[in-house]
Short mmCIF file of C-alpha atoms in Angstrom, two decimals:
data_model
loop_
_atom_site.label_atom_id
_atom_site.label_comp_id
_atom_site.label_asym_id
_atom_site.label_seq_id
_atom_site.Cartn_x
_atom_site.Cartn_y
_atom_site.Cartn_z
CA MET A 1 -25.95 8.20 -11.54
CA ARG A 2 -26.41 5.28 -9.15
CA ASP A 3 -24.02 3.10 -11.13
CA ALA A 4 -21.35 5.78 -10.92
CA TYR A 5 -22.04 6.11 -7.18
CA HIS A 6 -21.53 2.37 -6.54
CA GLU A 7 -18.47 2.36 -8.73
CA GLU A 8 -17.04 5.04 -6.52
CA LEU A 9 -17.86 2.99 -3.42
CA ASP A 10 -16.11 -0.02 -5.01
CA SER A 11 -13.14 2.23 -5.82
CA ILE A 12 -12.85 3.20 -2.16
CA GLY A 13 -12.78 -0.48 -1.19
CA GLU A 14 -10.04 -1.15 -3.75
CA GLY A 15 -8.06 1.73 -2.24
CA LEU A 16 -8.31 0.19 1.20
CA VAL A 17 -7.06 -3.15 -0.18
CA GLU A 18 -4.12 -1.38 -1.82
CA MET A 19 -3.26 0.36 1.46
CA ALA A 20 -3.41 -2.90 3.38
CA ARG A 21 -1.13 -4.60 0.89
CA LEU A 22 1.36 -1.73 0.97
CA VAL A 23 1.59 -1.64 4.76
CA GLY A 24 1.83 -5.37 4.94
CA SER A 25 4.78 -5.34 2.56
CA ALA A 26 6.28 -2.43 4.50
CA ILE A 27 6.33 -4.27 7.86
CA GLY A 28 7.92 -7.27 6.18
CA ARG A 29 10.64 -5.20 4.56
CA ALA A 30 11.15 -3.15 7.71
CA THR A 31 11.65 -6.36 9.65
CA THR A 32 14.36 -7.49 7.26
CA ALA A 33 15.99 -4.05 7.49
CA ILE A 34 16.11 -4.08 11.31
CA LEU A 35 17.51 -7.59 11.50
CA ASP A 36 20.05 -7.27 8.68
CA ALA A 37 21.03 -3.63 9.43
CA ASP A 38 20.10 -2.90 5.81
CA LEU A 39 20.14 0.89 5.42
CA LYS A 40 19.06 0.97 1.80
CA LEU A 41 16.03 -1.18 2.53
CA ALA A 42 15.21 0.90 5.59
CA GLU A 43 15.29 4.07 3.56
CA SER A 44 13.01 2.55 0.90
CA VAL A 45 10.43 1.69 3.55
CA ILE A 46 10.57 5.21 5.03
CA ALA A 47 10.18 6.80 1.56
CA ALA A 48 7.31 4.48 0.55
CA ASP A 49 5.14 5.55 3.51
CA GLY A 50 4.34 8.69 1.60
CA LYS A 51 2.33 6.61 -0.91
CA VAL A 52 0.20 5.22 1.91
CA ASP A 53 -0.41 8.75 3.24
CA ASP A 54 -1.40 9.93 -0.30
CA LEU A 55 -3.79 7.02 -0.68
CA GLN A 56 -5.43 7.85 2.64
CA ARG A 57 -5.83 11.51 1.73
CA ASP A 58 -7.32 10.56 -1.68
CA LEU A 59 -9.71 8.09 -0.02
CA GLU A 60 -10.87 10.58 2.55
CA GLN A 61 -11.49 13.22 -0.11
CA ARG A 62 -13.56 10.82 -2.18
CA ALA A 63 -15.49 9.54 0.83
CA ILE A 64 -16.30 13.10 2.00
CA ALA A 65 -17.33 14.06 -1.52
CA LEU A 66 -19.72 11.09 -1.62
CA LEU A 67 -21.20 12.09 1.72
CA ALA A 68 -21.77 15.61 0.42
CA ARG A 69 -23.15 14.72 -3.03
CA GLN A 70 -25.15 11.56 -2.31
CA GLN A 71 -26.12 11.93 1.36
CA PRO A 72 -26.10 8.14 1.68
CA VAL A 73 -28.28 6.34 4.30
CA ALA A 74 -28.33 2.91 5.90
CA THR A 75 -25.81 0.44 4.45
CA ASP A 76 -24.18 2.90 2.05
CA LEU A 77 -23.59 5.41 4.84
CA ARG A 78 -22.07 2.59 6.93
CA ILE A 79 -19.71 1.69 4.10
CA VAL A 80 -18.46 5.26 3.72
CA VAL A 81 -18.01 5.98 7.43
CA THR A 82 -16.39 2.60 8.12
CA SER A 83 -14.03 3.00 5.15
CA LEU A 84 -12.81 6.30 6.62
CA ARG A 85 -12.05 4.58 9.88
CA MET A 86 -10.32 1.67 8.20
CA SER A 87 -8.12 4.07 6.22
CA ALA A 88 -7.00 5.67 9.46
CA ASP A 89 -6.08 2.21 10.86
CA LEU A 90 -4.11 1.38 7.77
CA GLU A 91 -2.34 4.76 7.67
CA ARG A 92 -1.21 4.27 11.30
CA SER A 93 -0.04 0.73 10.43
CA GLY A 94 2.16 2.27 7.74
CA ASP A 95 3.55 4.73 10.31
CA LEU A 96 4.44 1.79 12.59
CA ALA A 97 6.34 -0.01 9.81
CA GLN A 98 8.13 3.26 9.16
CA HIS A 99 9.06 3.46 12.85
CA VAL A 100 10.78 0.06 12.60
CA ALA A 101 12.68 1.22 9.53
CA LYS A 102 13.73 4.43 11.22
CA LEU A 103 15.08 2.48 14.16
CA ALA A 104 17.10 0.39 11.72
CA ARG A 105 18.44 3.57 10.15
CA LEU A 106 19.25 5.10 13.55
CA ARG A 107 21.38 2.13 14.67
CA PHE A 108 23.08 1.48 11.33
CA PRO A 109 25.67 0.06 10.85
CA GLU A 110 24.85 -1.83 14.03
CA THR A 111 21.61 -3.78 14.47
CA ALA A 112 19.10 -2.76 17.05
CA VAL A 113 18.22 -6.42 17.79
CA PRO A 114 20.57 -8.71 19.76
CA ARG A 115 21.30 -11.99 18.01
CA ASP A 116 19.48 -13.99 20.69
CA LEU A 117 16.26 -12.06 19.91
CA HIS A 118 16.40 -12.24 16.11
CA ALA A 119 14.10 -15.27 15.92
CA THR A 120 11.43 -13.57 18.07
CA ILE A 121 11.50 -10.30 16.18
CA LEU A 122 11.45 -12.24 12.86
CA GLU A 123 8.43 -14.15 14.02
CA MET A 124 6.68 -10.99 15.09
CA GLY A 125 7.33 -9.36 11.75
CA GLN A 126 6.10 -12.37 9.77
CA LEU A 127 3.02 -12.63 11.95
CA ALA A 128 2.25 -8.93 11.47
CA GLN A 129 2.53 -9.36 7.71
CA ARG A 130 0.21 -12.40 7.72
CA LEU A 131 -2.37 -10.57 9.86
CA MET A 132 -2.44 -7.65 7.46
CA ALA A 133 -2.69 -9.94 4.45
CA LYS A 134 -5.67 -11.56 6.13
CA ALA A 135 -7.17 -8.17 6.82
CA ALA A 136 -6.86 -7.32 3.09
CA GLU A 137 -8.60 -10.60 2.24
CA VAL A 138 -11.39 -9.69 4.64
CA ILE A 139 -11.87 -6.32 2.95
CA ILE A 140 -12.19 -8.10 -0.40
CA THR A 141 -14.38 -11.00 0.58
CA LYS A 142 -16.44 -9.42 3.38
CA ASP A 143 -16.05 -12.80 5.09
CA VAL A 144 -17.29 -12.27 8.65
CA ASP A 145 -16.02 -15.65 9.92
CA LEU A 146 -12.53 -14.90 8.62
CA ALA A 147 -12.69 -11.42 10.17
CA MET A 148 -13.62 -12.87 13.52
CA GLN A 149 -10.63 -15.21 13.39
CA LEU A 150 -8.15 -12.37 13.24
CA GLU A 151 -8.58 -11.61 16.96
CA GLN A 152 -7.68 -15.19 17.83
CA ASP A 153 -4.72 -14.97 15.44
CA ASP A 154 -3.64 -11.81 17.30
CA ASP A 155 -3.29 -13.82 20.51
CA ALA A 156 -0.04 -15.25 19.06
CA MET A 157 1.34 -11.73 18.73
CA ASP A 158 0.40 -10.98 22.37
CA LEU A 159 2.30 -14.11 23.47
CA LEU A 160 5.36 -13.09 21.51
CA HIS A 161 5.17 -9.61 23.00
CA ARG A 162 5.04 -11.01 26.52
CA ALA A 163 7.92 -13.34 25.77
CA LEU A 164 9.97 -10.36 24.61
CA PHE A 165 9.36 -8.57 27.89
CA GLN A 166 10.24 -11.65 29.92
CA HIS A 167 13.55 -11.71 28.08
CA LEU A 168 14.16 -8.06 28.83
CA MET A 169 13.39 -8.56 32.54
CA ASP A 170 15.65 -11.57 32.83
CA ASP A 171 18.60 -11.02 35.24
CA ARG A 172 20.88 -12.40 32.51
CA TRP A 173 20.11 -9.49 30.13
CA LYS A 174 23.51 -8.23 29.05
CA HIS A 175 22.83 -5.88 26.17
CA GLY A 176 22.49 -2.61 28.03
CA ILE A 177 19.76 0.00 28.50
CA GLU A 178 19.81 1.46 25.01
CA THR A 179 19.21 -1.88 23.38
CA ALA A 180 16.50 -2.70 25.95
CA VAL A 181 14.71 0.53 24.99
CA ASP A 182 15.03 -0.37 21.25
CA VAL A 183 13.60 -3.82 21.78
CA THR A 184 10.81 -2.52 23.95
CA LEU A 185 9.83 -0.04 21.21
CA LEU A 186 10.00 -2.74 18.54
CA GLY A 187 7.73 -5.03 20.54
CA ARG A 188 5.24 -2.22 20.86
CA TYR A 189 5.33 -1.40 17.17
CA TYR A 190 4.58 -4.98 16.16
CA GLU A 191 1.90 -5.37 18.81
CA ARG A 192 0.12 -2.16 17.72
CA PHE A 193 0.48 -3.08 14.02
CA ALA A 194 -1.36 -6.33 14.77
CA ASP A 195 -4.02 -4.47 16.69
CA HIS A 196 -4.69 -2.25 13.69
CA ALA A 197 -5.08 -5.32 11.41
CA VAL A 198 -7.60 -6.71 13.89
CA SER A 199 -9.38 -3.35 14.02
CA VAL A 200 -9.73 -3.33 10.21
CA ALA A 201 -11.28 -6.79 10.34
CA LYS A 202 -13.70 -5.74 13.10
CA ARG A 203 -14.78 -2.76 11.06
CA VAL A 204 -15.58 -5.11 8.15
CA VAL A 205 -17.80 -7.13 10.52
CA TYR A 206 -19.67 -3.95 11.40
CA LEU A 207 -19.89 -2.94 7.72
CA VAL A 208 -21.45 -6.29 6.78
CA THR A 209 -23.68 -6.98 9.76
CA GLY A 210 -24.34 -3.59 11.35
CA GLU A 211 -23.19 -5.14 14.69
CA HIS A 212 -19.86 -4.79 16.44
CA ALA A 213 -17.60 -7.79 16.45
CA ASP A 214 -17.35 -7.79 20.23
CA GLU A 215 -21.11 -7.95 20.56
CA ILE A 216 -21.28 -10.87 18.15
CA ALA A 217 -18.54 -12.71 20.01
CA ALA A 218 -20.30 -12.10 23.34
CA ALA A 219 -23.57 -13.34 21.93
CA ALA A 220 -21.86 -16.45 20.72
CA GLY A 221 -20.44 -17.02 24.17
CA ASP A 222 -16.77 -16.60 23.04
CA PRO A 223 -14.74 -17.33 26.21
CA ALA A 224 -12.02 -15.01 25.01
CA GLU A 225 -14.38 -12.03 24.89
CA GLY A 226 -13.59 -9.49 27.54
CA ALA A 227 -10.20 -11.11 28.30
#
């Protein structure tokens, strides 16, 4: 009975990894769709989000069933509850990738991104994908040090997000209000996607240590903590 129980816990973890890989791929493909005005690719990203939603529902059902049948305590309870929260972060990440793809579809056959911002949006998309890949690795390895690094990696996304806004506020902006709104939304989608990847990593820290990542960083005297 206990072997089956722990196999189910392991299965929940594998489901989280699959979700992370799917949403990481989605944000990468959505970025290509928005930059290349690729309608077919955008539609595939939008359709594929249903699989992420299905995985989350399945994971939630299995986790709730475990809570009901096994009434886990201590570490096992932490695993189940934290897994539920991670699945919510990953599902929302999938929604954000879908939002990027829907914007590509909305503006087709035009592109929502001016040529002079392609490099910035491409960099944001690639960084978002790398952050989620690292979050997936953290789920697999339970590596606390790697998990703690993600918040520092996310600083690069914050810098890109600020640079995007500076471009929008420049008096030389010549692309109109509609494009400014599109770019503002895109920046927010990527910034929030990265935040969810960081959140997943922080939840792994809690799962492993029983302490919150922010508390560990504060105890270590991390100068970035609280910034």
